């Protein structure tokens, strides 16, 4: 989790020097769907990173003590009772690229497919932050299926409404490139390279969003002129 921390945009909430006695109180401050990162250190060389989501601890990593999670929790419980150590509290600013209304192209069948795709990828981000490593390979495969489904819808619309052949071929080639990128994300998940996956998925979504808002614009304009909001496969 220490590597993951370096990727996150954090907003400091508390001053250094607060004792761990207030850990439960700080965790309870996390709102619905909000993440807090708590950074604990003592003068004996022990440090712990605690990720809390919606007032529940979802991930913990300690250095300088037993690697067993139960032992780490016992240590933190004792520290809470004794008021030992110091704590820094951060709000995790979302790196997620969520689907927003401003991204809509005005064609319901495409907007729905786009939103589903972004939602599935967000689940992967969430699982990594939550420390749910066992869920990540399955979630990234579900996200991949949503990508394929979205591309299939676009390609069917191109055929149905006679999108110019040369432009259609170019569009499909772009789809293949994006599919290959997501296959590499699956490989990273299968190999347990979750930090690489986190970074690469974020970059993929940024790239795809840019593509969707720019390169897809010509295609959606064509559809709006052909069939408007009634476009469907």
mmCIF file with all atom_site columns, C-alpha atoms in Angstrom, residues 49-205:
data_model
loop_
_atom_site.group_PDB
_atom_site.id
_atom_site.type_symbol
_atom_site.label_atom_id
_atom_site.label_alt_id
_atom_site.label_comp_id
_atom_site.label_asym_id
_atom_site.label_entity_id
_atom_site.label_seq_id
_atom_site.pdbx_PDB_ins_code
_atom_site.Cartn_x
_atom_site.Cartn_y
_atom_site.Cartn_z
_atom_site.occupancy
_atom_site.B_iso_or_equiv
_atom_site.pdbx_formal_charge
_atom_site.auth_seq_id
_atom_site.auth_comp_id
_atom_site.auth_asym_id
_atom_site.auth_atom_id
_atom_site.pdbx_PDB_model_num
ATOM 1   C CA . UNK A 1 49  ? -0.971  2.742   6.592   1.00 0.00 ? 49  UNK A CA 1
ATOM 2   C CA . UNK A 1 50  ? -4.692  2.332   7.143   1.00 0.00 ? 50  UNK A CA 1
ATOM 3   C CA . UNK A 1 51  ? -7.239  2.846   4.381   1.00 0.00 ? 51  UNK A CA 1
ATOM 4   C CA . UNK A 1 52  ? -10.775 3.611   5.518   1.00 0.00 ? 52  UNK A CA 1
ATOM 5   C CA . UNK A 1 53  ? -13.820 3.803   3.284   1.00 0.00 ? 53  UNK A CA 1
ATOM 6   C CA . UNK A 1 54  ? -17.239 4.987   4.425   1.00 0.00 ? 54  UNK A CA 1
ATOM 7   C CA . UNK A 1 55  ? -16.145 4.759   8.104   1.00 0.00 ? 55  UNK A CA 1
ATOM 8   C CA . UNK A 1 56  ? -14.845 1.178   7.718   1.00 0.00 ? 56  UNK A CA 1
ATOM 9   C CA . UNK A 1 57  ? -11.194 0.055   7.634   1.00 0.00 ? 57  UNK A CA 1
ATOM 10  C CA . UNK A 1 58  ? -10.721 -1.777  4.324   1.00 0.00 ? 58  UNK A CA 1
ATOM 11  C CA . UNK A 1 59  ? -6.940  -2.159  4.091   1.00 0.00 ? 59  UNK A CA 1
ATOM 12  C CA . UNK A 1 60  ? -3.977  -2.095  6.437   1.00 0.00 ? 60  UNK A CA 1
ATOM 13  C CA . UNK A 1 61  ? -0.228  -2.444  5.988   1.00 0.00 ? 61  UNK A CA 1
ATOM 14  C CA . UNK A 1 62  ? 2.320   -2.224  8.811   1.00 0.00 ? 62  UNK A CA 1
ATOM 15  C CA . UNK A 1 63  ? 6.114   -2.245  8.751   1.00 0.00 ? 63  UNK A CA 1
ATOM 16  C CA . UNK A 1 64  ? 8.327   -3.055  11.719  1.00 0.00 ? 64  UNK A CA 1
ATOM 17  C CA . UNK A 1 65  ? 5.941   -5.592  13.286  1.00 0.00 ? 65  UNK A CA 1
ATOM 18  C CA . UNK A 1 66  ? 4.511   -9.029  12.513  1.00 0.00 ? 66  UNK A CA 1
ATOM 19  C CA . UNK A 1 67  ? 3.215   -9.267  8.922   1.00 0.00 ? 67  UNK A CA 1
ATOM 20  C CA . UNK A 1 68  ? 0.114   -11.145 10.081  1.00 0.00 ? 68  UNK A CA 1
ATOM 21  C CA . UNK A 1 69  ? -2.856  -8.818  9.681   1.00 0.00 ? 69  UNK A CA 1
ATOM 22  C CA . UNK A 1 70  ? -4.484  -10.025 12.914  1.00 0.00 ? 70  UNK A CA 1
ATOM 23  C CA . UNK A 1 71  ? -1.273  -9.220  14.804  1.00 0.00 ? 71  UNK A CA 1
ATOM 24  C CA . UNK A 1 72  ? -1.194  -5.779  13.208  1.00 0.00 ? 72  UNK A CA 1
ATOM 25  C CA . UNK A 1 73  ? -4.771  -5.096  14.290  1.00 0.00 ? 73  UNK A CA 1
ATOM 26  C CA . UNK A 1 74  ? -3.922  -6.244  17.840  1.00 0.00 ? 74  UNK A CA 1
ATOM 27  C CA . UNK A 1 75  ? -0.940  -3.886  17.859  1.00 0.00 ? 75  UNK A CA 1
ATOM 28  C CA . UNK A 1 76  ? -3.055  -0.947  16.722  1.00 0.00 ? 76  UNK A CA 1
ATOM 29  C CA . UNK A 1 77  ? -5.724  -1.786  19.298  1.00 0.00 ? 77  UNK A CA 1
ATOM 30  C CA . UNK A 1 78  ? -3.115  -1.667  22.081  1.00 0.00 ? 78  UNK A CA 1
ATOM 31  C CA . UNK A 1 79  ? -1.717  1.577   20.675  1.00 0.00 ? 79  UNK A CA 1
ATOM 32  C CA . UNK A 1 80  ? -5.226  3.050   20.698  1.00 0.00 ? 80  UNK A CA 1
ATOM 33  C CA . UNK A 1 81  ? -5.685  2.113   24.353  1.00 0.00 ? 81  UNK A CA 1
ATOM 34  C CA . UNK A 1 82  ? -2.267  3.418   25.399  1.00 0.00 ? 82  UNK A CA 1
ATOM 35  C CA . UNK A 1 83  ? -2.366  6.570   23.304  1.00 0.00 ? 83  UNK A CA 1
ATOM 36  C CA . UNK A 1 84  ? 0.945   5.675   21.633  1.00 0.00 ? 84  UNK A CA 1
ATOM 37  C CA . UNK A 1 85  ? 2.347   6.919   18.351  1.00 0.00 ? 85  UNK A CA 1
ATOM 38  C CA . UNK A 1 86  ? 1.390   9.770   16.079  1.00 0.00 ? 86  UNK A CA 1
ATOM 39  C CA . UNK A 1 87  ? -1.140  9.931   13.312  1.00 0.00 ? 87  UNK A CA 1
ATOM 40  C CA . UNK A 1 88  ? -1.600  11.858  10.091  1.00 0.00 ? 88  UNK A CA 1
ATOM 41  C CA . UNK A 1 89  ? -4.971  11.775  8.390   1.00 0.00 ? 89  UNK A CA 1
ATOM 42  C CA . UNK A 1 90  ? -5.520  12.423  4.681   1.00 0.00 ? 90  UNK A CA 1
ATOM 43  C CA . UNK A 1 91  ? -8.558  12.551  2.466   1.00 0.00 ? 91  UNK A CA 1
ATOM 44  C CA . UNK A 1 92  ? -7.921  10.579  -0.721  1.00 0.00 ? 92  UNK A CA 1
ATOM 45  C CA . UNK A 1 93  ? -8.899  12.686  -3.706  1.00 0.00 ? 93  UNK A CA 1
ATOM 46  C CA . UNK A 1 94  ? -10.458 10.363  -6.293  1.00 0.00 ? 94  UNK A CA 1
ATOM 47  C CA . UNK A 1 95  ? -8.231  9.416   -9.210  1.00 0.00 ? 95  UNK A CA 1
ATOM 48  C CA . UNK A 1 96  ? -11.224 7.619   -10.699 1.00 0.00 ? 96  UNK A CA 1
ATOM 49  C CA . UNK A 1 97  ? -12.370 8.819   -14.090 1.00 0.00 ? 97  UNK A CA 1
ATOM 50  C CA . UNK A 1 98  ? -16.090 8.678   -13.497 1.00 0.00 ? 98  UNK A CA 1
ATOM 51  C CA . UNK A 1 99  ? -18.727 8.952   -16.168 1.00 0.00 ? 99  UNK A CA 1
ATOM 52  C CA . UNK A 1 100 ? -20.120 12.467  -16.167 1.00 0.00 ? 100 UNK A CA 1
ATOM 53  C CA . UNK A 1 101 ? -23.152 13.881  -17.956 1.00 0.00 ? 101 UNK A CA 1
ATOM 54  C CA . UNK A 1 102 ? -20.918 16.275  -19.893 1.00 0.00 ? 102 UNK A CA 1
ATOM 55  C CA . UNK A 1 103 ? -19.371 13.263  -21.665 1.00 0.00 ? 103 UNK A CA 1
ATOM 56  C CA . UNK A 1 104 ? -22.693 12.236  -23.196 1.00 0.00 ? 104 UNK A CA 1
ATOM 57  C CA . UNK A 1 105 ? -22.901 12.314  -26.989 1.00 0.00 ? 105 UNK A CA 1
ATOM 58  C CA . UNK A 1 106 ? -26.696 12.540  -27.138 1.00 0.00 ? 106 UNK A CA 1
ATOM 59  C CA . UNK A 1 107 ? -27.281 9.027   -28.458 1.00 0.00 ? 107 UNK A CA 1
ATOM 60  C CA . UNK A 1 108 ? -28.751 6.918   -25.620 1.00 0.00 ? 108 UNK A CA 1
ATOM 61  C CA . UNK A 1 109 ? -27.465 3.533   -26.795 1.00 0.00 ? 109 UNK A CA 1
ATOM 62  C CA . UNK A 1 110 ? -23.884 4.869   -26.905 1.00 0.00 ? 110 UNK A CA 1
ATOM 63  C CA . UNK A 1 111 ? -24.125 6.903   -23.713 1.00 0.00 ? 111 UNK A CA 1
ATOM 64  C CA . UNK A 1 112 ? -25.376 3.846   -21.842 1.00 0.00 ? 112 UNK A CA 1
ATOM 65  C CA . UNK A 1 113 ? -22.510 1.695   -23.169 1.00 0.00 ? 113 UNK A CA 1
ATOM 66  C CA . UNK A 1 114 ? -19.929 4.361   -22.303 1.00 0.00 ? 114 UNK A CA 1
ATOM 67  C CA . UNK A 1 115 ? -21.272 4.744   -18.776 1.00 0.00 ? 115 UNK A CA 1
ATOM 68  C CA . UNK A 1 116 ? -21.269 0.993   -18.195 1.00 0.00 ? 116 UNK A CA 1
ATOM 69  C CA . UNK A 1 117 ? -17.665 0.721   -19.361 1.00 0.00 ? 117 UNK A CA 1
ATOM 70  C CA . UNK A 1 118 ? -16.441 3.506   -17.076 1.00 0.00 ? 118 UNK A CA 1
ATOM 71  C CA . UNK A 1 119 ? -18.417 2.061   -14.150 1.00 0.00 ? 119 UNK A CA 1
ATOM 72  C CA . UNK A 1 120 ? -16.778 -1.354  -14.564 1.00 0.00 ? 120 UNK A CA 1
ATOM 73  C CA . UNK A 1 121 ? -13.294 0.165   -14.646 1.00 0.00 ? 121 UNK A CA 1
ATOM 74  C CA . UNK A 1 122 ? -14.086 2.196   -11.533 1.00 0.00 ? 122 UNK A CA 1
ATOM 75  C CA . UNK A 1 123 ? -14.839 -1.074  -9.728  1.00 0.00 ? 123 UNK A CA 1
ATOM 76  C CA . UNK A 1 124 ? -11.257 -2.149  -10.484 1.00 0.00 ? 124 UNK A CA 1
ATOM 77  C CA . UNK A 1 125 ? -9.868  1.060   -8.962  1.00 0.00 ? 125 UNK A CA 1
ATOM 78  C CA . UNK A 1 126 ? -12.041 0.519   -5.892  1.00 0.00 ? 126 UNK A CA 1
ATOM 79  C CA . UNK A 1 127 ? -10.923 -3.102  -5.415  1.00 0.00 ? 127 UNK A CA 1
ATOM 80  C CA . UNK A 1 128 ? -7.258  -2.078  -5.549  1.00 0.00 ? 128 UNK A CA 1
ATOM 81  C CA . UNK A 1 129 ? -7.772  0.673   -2.962  1.00 0.00 ? 129 UNK A CA 1
ATOM 82  C CA . UNK A 1 130 ? -9.772  -1.703  -0.765  1.00 0.00 ? 130 UNK A CA 1
ATOM 83  C CA . UNK A 1 131 ? -7.010  -4.310  -0.864  1.00 0.00 ? 131 UNK A CA 1
ATOM 84  C CA . UNK A 1 132 ? -9.378  -6.830  -2.483  1.00 0.00 ? 132 UNK A CA 1
ATOM 85  C CA . UNK A 1 133 ? -6.674  -8.376  -4.666  1.00 0.00 ? 133 UNK A CA 1
ATOM 86  C CA . UNK A 1 134 ? -8.629  -11.590 -5.230  1.00 0.00 ? 134 UNK A CA 1
ATOM 87  C CA . UNK A 1 135 ? -11.429 -9.642  -6.935  1.00 0.00 ? 135 UNK A CA 1
ATOM 88  C CA . UNK A 1 136 ? -9.268  -7.650  -9.339  1.00 0.00 ? 136 UNK A CA 1
ATOM 89  C CA . UNK A 1 137 ? -8.696  -10.276 -12.095 1.00 0.00 ? 137 UNK A CA 1
ATOM 90  C CA . UNK A 1 138 ? -12.435 -10.961 -12.362 1.00 0.00 ? 138 UNK A CA 1
ATOM 91  C CA . UNK A 1 139 ? -13.358 -7.281  -12.320 1.00 0.00 ? 139 UNK A CA 1
ATOM 92  C CA . UNK A 1 140 ? -10.876 -6.327  -15.037 1.00 0.00 ? 140 UNK A CA 1
ATOM 93  C CA . UNK A 1 141 ? -12.262 -9.125  -17.225 1.00 0.00 ? 141 UNK A CA 1
ATOM 94  C CA . UNK A 1 142 ? -15.777 -7.781  -16.709 1.00 0.00 ? 142 UNK A CA 1
ATOM 95  C CA . UNK A 1 143 ? -14.491 -4.338  -17.692 1.00 0.00 ? 143 UNK A CA 1
ATOM 96  C CA . UNK A 1 144 ? -12.922 -5.876  -20.805 1.00 0.00 ? 144 UNK A CA 1
ATOM 97  C CA . UNK A 1 145 ? -16.264 -7.447  -21.750 1.00 0.00 ? 145 UNK A CA 1
ATOM 98  C CA . UNK A 1 146 ? -17.922 -4.034  -21.417 1.00 0.00 ? 146 UNK A CA 1
ATOM 99  C CA . UNK A 1 147 ? -15.304 -2.603  -23.802 1.00 0.00 ? 147 UNK A CA 1
ATOM 100 C CA . UNK A 1 148 ? -16.020 -5.337  -26.359 1.00 0.00 ? 148 UNK A CA 1
ATOM 101 C CA . UNK A 1 149 ? -19.761 -4.810  -25.977 1.00 0.00 ? 149 UNK A CA 1
ATOM 102 C CA . UNK A 1 150 ? -19.378 -1.063  -26.522 1.00 0.00 ? 150 UNK A CA 1
ATOM 103 C CA . UNK A 1 151 ? -17.231 -1.527  -29.630 1.00 0.00 ? 151 UNK A CA 1
ATOM 104 C CA . UNK A 1 152 ? -19.672 -4.092  -31.013 1.00 0.00 ? 152 UNK A CA 1
ATOM 105 C CA . UNK A 1 153 ? -22.525 -1.591  -30.646 1.00 0.00 ? 153 UNK A CA 1
ATOM 106 C CA . UNK A 1 154 ? -20.556 1.101   -32.462 1.00 0.00 ? 154 UNK A CA 1
ATOM 107 C CA . UNK A 1 155 ? -19.605 -1.232  -35.303 1.00 0.00 ? 155 UNK A CA 1
ATOM 108 C CA . UNK A 1 156 ? -23.195 -2.420  -35.733 1.00 0.00 ? 156 UNK A CA 1
ATOM 109 C CA . UNK A 1 157 ? -24.366 1.193   -35.900 1.00 0.00 ? 157 UNK A CA 1
ATOM 110 C CA . UNK A 1 158 ? -21.739 1.899   -38.557 1.00 0.00 ? 158 UNK A CA 1
ATOM 111 C CA . UNK A 1 159 ? -22.996 -0.971  -40.676 1.00 0.00 ? 159 UNK A CA 1
ATOM 112 C CA . UNK A 1 160 ? -26.686 -0.254  -40.156 1.00 0.00 ? 160 UNK A CA 1
ATOM 113 C CA . UNK A 1 161 ? -26.483 3.433   -41.030 1.00 0.00 ? 161 UNK A CA 1
ATOM 114 C CA . UNK A 1 162 ? -23.849 3.072   -43.792 1.00 0.00 ? 162 UNK A CA 1
ATOM 115 C CA . UNK A 1 163 ? -20.993 4.965   -42.217 1.00 0.00 ? 163 UNK A CA 1
ATOM 116 C CA . UNK A 1 164 ? -18.363 5.530   -44.976 1.00 0.00 ? 164 UNK A CA 1
ATOM 117 C CA . UNK A 1 165 ? -16.257 2.394   -45.417 1.00 0.00 ? 165 UNK A CA 1
ATOM 118 C CA . UNK A 1 166 ? -12.831 4.052   -45.109 1.00 0.00 ? 166 UNK A CA 1
ATOM 119 C CA . UNK A 1 167 ? -13.808 5.827   -41.897 1.00 0.00 ? 167 UNK A CA 1
ATOM 120 C CA . UNK A 1 168 ? -15.376 2.639   -40.577 1.00 0.00 ? 168 UNK A CA 1
ATOM 121 C CA . UNK A 1 169 ? -12.174 0.695   -41.195 1.00 0.00 ? 169 UNK A CA 1
ATOM 122 C CA . UNK A 1 170 ? -10.114 3.358   -39.415 1.00 0.00 ? 170 UNK A CA 1
ATOM 123 C CA . UNK A 1 171 ? -12.517 3.315   -36.469 1.00 0.00 ? 171 UNK A CA 1
ATOM 124 C CA . UNK A 1 172 ? -12.389 -0.471  -36.150 1.00 0.00 ? 172 UNK A CA 1
ATOM 125 C CA . UNK A 1 173 ? -8.580  -0.400  -36.215 1.00 0.00 ? 173 UNK A CA 1
ATOM 126 C CA . UNK A 1 174 ? -8.662  1.974   -33.253 1.00 0.00 ? 174 UNK A CA 1
ATOM 127 C CA . UNK A 1 175 ? -10.951 -0.458  -31.450 1.00 0.00 ? 175 UNK A CA 1
ATOM 128 C CA . UNK A 1 176 ? -8.427  -3.264  -31.925 1.00 0.00 ? 176 UNK A CA 1
ATOM 129 C CA . UNK A 1 177 ? -5.670  -1.090  -30.463 1.00 0.00 ? 177 UNK A CA 1
ATOM 130 C CA . UNK A 1 178 ? -7.768  -0.320  -27.389 1.00 0.00 ? 178 UNK A CA 1
ATOM 131 C CA . UNK A 1 179 ? -8.680  -3.990  -26.972 1.00 0.00 ? 179 UNK A CA 1
ATOM 132 C CA . UNK A 1 180 ? -4.985  -4.904  -26.952 1.00 0.00 ? 180 UNK A CA 1
ATOM 133 C CA . UNK A 1 181 ? -4.296  -2.315  -24.259 1.00 0.00 ? 181 UNK A CA 1
ATOM 134 C CA . UNK A 1 182 ? -6.999  -3.791  -22.027 1.00 0.00 ? 182 UNK A CA 1
ATOM 135 C CA . UNK A 1 183 ? -5.576  -7.288  -22.591 1.00 0.00 ? 183 UNK A CA 1
ATOM 136 C CA . UNK A 1 184 ? -2.323  -5.988  -21.090 1.00 0.00 ? 184 UNK A CA 1
ATOM 137 C CA . UNK A 1 185 ? -4.302  -4.741  -18.092 1.00 0.00 ? 185 UNK A CA 1
ATOM 138 C CA . UNK A 1 186 ? -5.678  -8.264  -17.640 1.00 0.00 ? 186 UNK A CA 1
ATOM 139 C CA . UNK A 1 187 ? -2.148  -9.650  -17.779 1.00 0.00 ? 187 UNK A CA 1
ATOM 140 C CA . UNK A 1 188 ? -1.002  -7.193  -15.101 1.00 0.00 ? 188 UNK A CA 1
ATOM 141 C CA . UNK A 1 189 ? -3.907  -8.283  -12.872 1.00 0.00 ? 189 UNK A CA 1
ATOM 142 C CA . UNK A 1 190 ? -3.156  -11.989 -13.385 1.00 0.00 ? 190 UNK A CA 1
ATOM 143 C CA . UNK A 1 191 ? 0.488   -11.394 -12.455 1.00 0.00 ? 191 UNK A CA 1
ATOM 144 C CA . UNK A 1 192 ? -0.449  -9.466  -9.325  1.00 0.00 ? 192 UNK A CA 1
ATOM 145 C CA . UNK A 1 193 ? 1.053   -6.196  -10.604 1.00 0.00 ? 193 UNK A CA 1
ATOM 146 C CA . UNK A 1 194 ? -1.738  -4.083  -9.154  1.00 0.00 ? 194 UNK A CA 1
ATOM 147 C CA . UNK A 1 195 ? 0.208   -0.828  -8.972  1.00 0.00 ? 195 UNK A CA 1
ATOM 148 C CA . UNK A 1 196 ? 1.102   -1.160  -12.663 1.00 0.00 ? 196 UNK A CA 1
ATOM 149 C CA . UNK A 1 197 ? -2.542  -1.969  -13.360 1.00 0.00 ? 197 UNK A CA 1
ATOM 150 C CA . UNK A 1 198 ? -3.713  1.108   -11.438 1.00 0.00 ? 198 UNK A CA 1
ATOM 151 C CA . UNK A 1 199 ? -1.406  3.405   -13.417 1.00 0.00 ? 199 UNK A CA 1
ATOM 152 C CA . UNK A 1 200 ? -1.988  1.795   -16.817 1.00 0.00 ? 200 UNK A CA 1
ATOM 153 C CA . UNK A 1 201 ? -5.757  1.686   -16.396 1.00 0.00 ? 201 UNK A CA 1
ATOM 154 C CA . UNK A 1 202 ? -5.819  5.364   -15.462 1.00 0.00 ? 202 UNK A CA 1
ATOM 155 C CA . UNK A 1 203 ? -3.744  6.204   -18.544 1.00 0.00 ? 203 UNK A CA 1
ATOM 156 C CA . UNK A 1 204 ? -5.987  4.034   -20.727 1.00 0.00 ? 204 UNK A CA 1
ATOM 157 C CA . UNK A 1 205 ? -9.138  5.810   -19.555 1.00 0.00 ? 205 UNK A CA 1
#
